[in-house]
XYZ file of C-alpha atoms in Angstrom:
409
model
C 85.214 102.239 72.845
C 86.376 102.908 69.289
C 90.058 103.299 68.546
C 91.508 106.805 68.538
C 94.445 107.923 66.412
C 97.928 107.100 67.613
C 100.319 109.992 68.175
C 103.960 109.949 67.148
C 106.868 110.020 69.589
C 109.430 112.207 67.835
C 111.789 112.847 70.738
C 113.133 111.049 73.804
C 115.144 112.358 76.740
C 116.411 110.105 79.521
C 118.151 110.585 82.837
C 118.260 107.254 84.644
C 120.434 105.180 86.976
C 121.594 103.404 83.822
C 123.083 106.611 82.437
C 122.373 110.110 81.192
C 120.975 110.195 77.672
C 119.326 107.737 75.294
C 122.452 105.875 74.215
C 123.847 105.376 77.718
C 120.497 104.225 79.050
C 119.901 101.732 76.224
C 123.396 100.322 76.676
C 122.674 99.908 80.391
C 119.399 98.126 79.671
C 121.167 95.641 77.424
C 124.008 95.125 79.921
C 121.422 93.870 82.413
C 123.327 94.790 85.583
C 121.487 96.234 88.577
C 122.546 99.775 89.515
C 121.709 99.414 93.215
C 124.596 100.379 95.505
C 125.243 101.954 98.940
C 124.572 105.695 98.981
C 126.444 108.085 101.265
C 123.259 110.197 101.544
C 121.596 107.245 103.280
C 124.506 106.175 105.459
C 123.478 104.850 108.863
C 119.860 104.124 107.913
C 118.256 100.658 108.050
C 118.230 100.684 104.230
C 121.292 102.590 103.037
C 121.312 101.795 99.309
C 119.445 102.903 96.207
C 119.752 103.282 92.440
C 121.230 106.730 91.784
C 121.850 108.507 88.481
C 125.624 108.200 87.938
C 127.634 111.388 87.759
C 124.682 113.749 87.612
C 125.969 117.314 88.059
C 123.241 119.915 87.782
C 125.724 122.786 87.841
C 127.652 121.365 84.888
C 124.575 120.381 82.890
C 122.402 123.441 83.536
C 124.704 126.093 84.920
C 124.932 127.141 88.545
C 122.608 130.103 88.035
C 119.729 127.761 87.203
C 120.507 124.572 89.076
C 120.902 126.161 92.541
C 117.181 126.868 92.853
C 115.995 123.496 91.572
C 115.518 120.262 93.447
C 117.341 117.279 91.891
C 114.191 115.856 90.279
C 113.527 119.190 88.570
C 117.128 119.382 87.355
C 116.767 115.909 85.861
C 113.442 116.824 84.264
C 114.984 119.855 82.595
C 118.014 117.931 81.307
C 115.755 115.207 79.889
C 113.378 117.752 78.336
C 116.217 119.514 76.547
C 117.480 116.209 75.173
C 114.001 115.165 74.032
C 113.329 118.412 72.176
C 116.745 118.327 70.508
C 116.228 114.642 69.628
C 112.934 115.620 67.977
C 114.756 118.130 65.794
C 112.743 121.016 67.219
C 113.996 124.486 68.122
C 112.183 126.408 70.871
C 113.553 129.621 69.365
C 111.501 129.100 66.216
C 108.434 127.069 67.205
C 105.010 128.528 68.028
C 105.274 128.297 71.809
C 101.571 128.980 72.279
C 100.896 125.575 70.701
C 103.342 123.651 72.906
C 102.081 121.949 76.080
C 104.022 120.461 78.987
C 102.562 117.625 81.075
C 104.844 116.227 83.786
C 104.116 113.418 86.204
C 105.542 113.846 89.709
C 104.629 111.561 92.581
C 106.275 113.825 95.155
C 108.965 116.450 95.307
C 112.476 115.640 96.504
C 112.421 115.504 100.287
C 116.120 116.308 100.704
C 115.093 119.967 100.846
C 112.506 119.129 103.502
C 115.128 117.343 105.589
C 117.261 120.490 105.751
C 114.454 122.959 106.360
C 112.694 120.977 109.073
C 115.923 120.929 111.042
C 115.743 124.729 111.086
C 112.124 124.606 112.240
C 112.949 122.105 114.979
C 115.750 124.362 116.235
C 113.469 127.454 116.112
C 115.890 129.047 113.627
C 113.150 130.538 111.505
C 115.486 133.128 110.021
C 117.543 130.266 108.553
C 114.629 128.756 106.623
C 115.211 129.077 102.886
C 113.107 131.707 101.085
C 112.694 129.043 98.397
C 111.117 126.608 100.852
C 107.595 127.002 99.445
C 108.495 127.040 95.726
C 110.648 123.958 96.148
C 107.746 122.151 97.837
C 105.373 122.611 94.899
C 104.966 119.611 92.593
C 104.142 121.803 89.597
C 107.406 123.759 89.640
C 109.320 121.296 87.444
C 106.662 121.555 84.736
C 106.827 125.316 85.088
C 110.613 125.301 84.754
C 110.393 123.224 81.575
C 107.787 125.585 80.130
C 109.987 128.590 80.923
C 113.161 127.010 79.603
C 111.530 125.869 76.343
C 109.368 128.970 75.880
C 106.293 126.743 75.848
C 103.249 128.944 76.478
C 100.563 126.272 76.110
C 98.999 124.273 78.954
C 101.565 123.451 81.649
C 100.277 120.682 83.878
C 101.605 118.583 86.714
C 100.013 115.166 87.266
C 100.257 113.228 90.507
C 98.972 109.661 90.484
C 101.720 108.229 92.692
C 103.882 105.714 90.828
C 101.588 105.899 87.785
C 102.257 109.637 87.361
C 104.666 109.465 84.425
C 102.424 107.140 82.411
C 99.344 109.218 83.243
C 101.116 112.347 81.994
C 101.835 110.660 78.652
C 98.195 109.665 78.301
C 96.946 113.162 79.127
C 99.441 114.713 76.734
C 98.062 112.503 73.978
C 94.562 113.656 74.881
C 95.623 117.308 74.572
C 97.036 116.669 71.108
C 93.994 114.797 69.877
C 91.605 117.418 71.254
C 93.469 120.191 69.446
C 94.685 121.777 72.669
C 98.265 121.826 71.403
C 100.390 120.800 68.429
C 103.397 119.555 70.415
C 103.258 117.915 73.840
C 106.378 117.588 75.994
C 105.384 114.865 78.456
C 106.858 112.459 80.979
C 107.821 112.151 84.615
C 110.563 113.014 87.083
C 111.333 112.114 90.680
C 114.260 111.541 93.003
C 113.705 109.230 95.944
C 117.249 109.701 97.267
C 116.562 111.152 100.691
C 116.779 110.009 104.268
C 113.116 110.775 104.919
C 111.961 108.797 101.893
C 114.129 105.818 102.761
C 112.997 105.738 106.381
C 109.351 106.243 105.440
C 109.207 103.376 102.972
C 111.370 101.248 105.231
C 108.947 101.704 108.122
C 106.142 100.557 105.820
C 108.078 97.385 105.070
C 108.097 98.273 101.360
C 111.865 98.306 100.749
C 114.221 95.406 100.221
C 116.515 94.961 103.207
C 119.368 93.229 101.366
C 121.914 95.702 102.684
C 124.709 93.143 102.363
C 124.013 92.595 98.651
C 122.211 95.642 97.223
C 122.856 94.686 93.589
C 120.747 91.574 94.212
C 117.952 93.405 96.004
C 115.565 94.363 93.194
C 114.184 91.041 91.987
C 110.732 91.318 90.387
C 108.739 88.088 90.177
C 111.455 86.186 92.044
C 110.313 83.877 94.823
C 112.835 85.473 97.208
C 111.910 89.126 96.592
C 111.434 91.255 99.691
C 110.578 94.745 98.460
C 111.619 97.454 96.044
C 114.742 99.594 95.753
C 114.561 103.381 95.655
C 115.576 105.019 92.391
C 115.497 108.348 90.602
C 115.437 109.852 87.151
C 113.425 111.574 84.451
C 111.909 110.400 81.196
C 110.559 112.901 78.663
C 108.786 112.218 75.371
C 107.894 114.695 72.628
C 104.502 113.852 71.118
C 103.088 115.111 67.836
C 100.120 114.185 65.675
C 101.172 111.770 62.964
C 100.368 114.118 60.111
C 102.381 116.924 61.685
C 105.404 114.678 62.203
C 105.218 113.492 58.595
C 104.825 117.017 57.271
C 108.117 118.125 58.779
C 109.914 114.876 57.995
C 110.509 114.018 61.632
C 112.122 110.776 62.715
C 109.623 108.747 64.727
C 110.680 106.486 67.630
C 107.249 104.886 67.835
C 103.684 105.756 68.674
C 101.402 106.041 71.676
C 98.432 104.062 70.405
C 96.348 103.525 73.547
C 95.964 104.727 77.115
C 93.930 103.394 79.989
C 93.553 104.588 83.578
C 91.605 103.214 86.511
C 91.349 103.030 90.283
C 91.464 99.900 92.407
C 89.042 101.486 94.895
C 90.357 98.865 97.310
C 92.991 100.172 99.769
C 95.219 103.209 100.136
C 98.484 101.268 99.767
C 97.738 97.563 99.213
C 96.914 96.507 95.640
C 93.727 94.645 94.877
C 94.914 91.011 95.093
C 92.739 90.093 92.106
C 94.156 92.910 89.985
C 90.724 94.107 88.850
C 91.740 97.763 88.589
C 94.952 97.008 86.733
C 93.049 94.759 84.356
C 90.542 97.531 83.661
C 93.331 99.981 82.808
C 95.016 97.416 80.542
C 91.867 96.433 78.681
C 90.911 100.099 78.311
C 94.304 100.854 76.745
C 93.873 97.960 74.315
C 90.385 99.115 73.336
C 91.627 102.687 72.952
C 94.264 101.377 70.523
C 91.743 99.205 68.692
C 93.838 96.112 69.408
C 93.277 92.613 70.669
C 95.380 91.305 73.528
C 97.059 88.940 71.065
C 98.516 91.934 69.197
C 100.862 92.645 72.125
C 104.275 91.061 71.695
C 106.055 92.497 74.710
C 105.136 93.778 78.181
C 107.279 96.029 80.351
C 105.721 95.111 83.679
C 105.383 97.456 86.640
C 107.230 94.712 88.560
C 108.364 96.433 91.760
C 109.460 93.218 93.543
C 106.986 93.693 96.378
C 105.486 90.420 97.611
C 101.841 91.410 97.019
C 102.219 93.655 93.985
C 104.024 91.143 91.781
C 101.478 88.416 92.502
C 98.537 90.642 91.606
C 100.200 91.852 88.418
C 101.215 88.361 87.328
C 97.638 87.150 87.757
C 96.325 90.072 85.702
C 98.833 89.570 82.888
C 98.016 85.860 82.754
C 94.298 86.578 82.379
C 94.600 89.322 79.783
C 97.429 87.791 77.727
C 96.975 84.004 77.559
C 99.294 83.927 74.512
C 102.171 84.801 76.904
C 104.073 87.703 75.303
C 107.663 88.375 76.381
C 107.628 90.087 79.799
C 110.441 92.076 81.363
C 110.679 94.148 84.555
C 113.301 96.864 84.203
C 113.026 98.041 87.812
C 115.377 95.133 88.484
C 118.019 97.363 86.853
C 116.931 100.898 87.735
C 115.116 100.529 91.033
C 111.800 102.302 91.464
C 111.831 105.965 90.445
C 108.268 106.363 91.743
C 106.488 109.109 89.748
C 109.127 108.993 87.007
C 108.987 105.235 86.504
C 106.033 105.129 84.100
C 107.666 107.607 81.725
C 111.076 105.955 81.930
C 109.578 102.547 81.221
C 107.456 103.857 78.356
C 110.691 105.113 76.798
C 112.401 101.769 77.492
C 109.491 99.997 75.778
C 109.720 102.254 72.737
C 113.440 101.548 72.486
C 112.753 97.816 72.731
C 110.257 98.098 69.868
C 112.651 100.232 67.860
C 115.485 97.713 68.238
C 113.190 94.657 68.337
C 115.080 93.566 71.433
C 113.721 93.119 74.964
C 116.063 93.714 77.934
C 116.308 90.938 80.496
C 115.005 91.017 84.057
C 117.925 90.925 86.492
C 118.106 88.845 89.683
C 115.345 86.488 88.564
C 116.888 83.299 89.913
C 113.777 81.409 91.022
C 110.462 82.438 89.464
C 107.617 82.771 91.922
C 104.962 80.114 91.343
C 102.370 82.883 90.878
C 104.334 84.135 87.846
C 105.223 80.739 86.408
C 102.869 81.135 83.430
C 104.530 84.359 82.282
C 107.190 84.285 79.573
C 109.773 86.233 81.529
C 112.910 87.423 79.743
C 115.873 86.433 81.909
C 119.678 86.140 81.779
C 120.151 88.081 78.529
C 118.193 90.318 76.145
C 115.897 88.543 73.711
C 115.233 89.399 70.087
C 111.454 89.769 69.789
C 109.617 90.663 66.601
C 106.764 92.811 67.895
C 104.705 95.633 66.448
C 103.043 96.571 69.726
C 103.909 96.479 73.428
C 102.367 97.359 76.763
C 103.854 99.345 79.643
C 102.050 99.191 82.990
C 102.280 101.539 85.976
C 100.496 101.265 89.316
C 100.657 103.342 92.485
C 99.454 104.010 96.015
C 95.845 105.079 96.208
C 95.003 102.324 93.741
C 96.129 104.449 90.791
C 96.616 102.503 87.565
C 97.798 103.477 84.089
C 98.578 101.407 81.000
C 100.074 102.463 77.676
C 99.923 100.605 74.388
C 102.940 101.569 72.315
C 103.690 100.650 68.715
C 106.743 100.601 66.484
C 107.232 103.406 63.976
């Protein structure tokens, strides 16, 4: 595979458990404190904590007339998209909307709405079922809302590759730009896992940490005492433009998407391939797409969910592909796992790390698992790292894998 052109990231928008907006989120990353805490929405469940976006008020941020019909993940997507477009210095009132595409990764819609509506079904109160039940079930509605809000008339796509969705959306948005399908791509991911059904479902699978007595210590990627992931939520949106277009309008550039790789484990519907063959394929494909050697990567934002099997497989893959041991961090230790949004959030975190030449630390990493002992894990405090390129990895159920090579501006 020959290298393809990188595309410029001219705008970022972030809604995360670390804060709302770029500045608040970056400050939270550097603070290095887990956001996991008990959640009243989950009270009484076996796992009653998560990483929630602090102080998110859809009515205040979007207006009651808009927010009332949107699920939380869609509200967050819209808030992040508005920030990203403004950060890019673009004005939807003056751009050519026919040349603007929206690609949003969503693993699943917010199930809080389902919880309420299924109670009506169970009670045979069919006349109490919301008339918005179907629209709020559709995974493409958030992308549609962004398109409507921004007057973006180009392709409007929703991508669902489980927890790789956000990263996949970024890669597909880059493809649209390079193929000439659009001139601006508003891309990313959004999801809110804060619901009783989601918590119980993952809990029954044995996927969640059960540290209910110490939730802030629960998300511990690559730690020998990890016992599962912590639910999270949020939205990460990037504005992508071709390099020549960004230069022509004098846009500030956060960094570039230089390479994208996707693959399937073709192994099991939930368990990762223990040898990491699919994840390695996605990573090597992203490197080849960027025209880079593995040694060019100075920093990795690992998928790092803190699941017993997933971390081992990823550590083995990173050790094989990157024998020079670049600095590795796992920011889910701070934010929890925002599922379909995580790949986009972490791509943005990686761009910020490149921009500031500083890598956030992995929280709760007290005793490194032997399987990850060869990795150069950033712990205790952020580390200054001089790097021109970094990798962000995202993997999901169904054996879905995505990898992004990102470069400094």
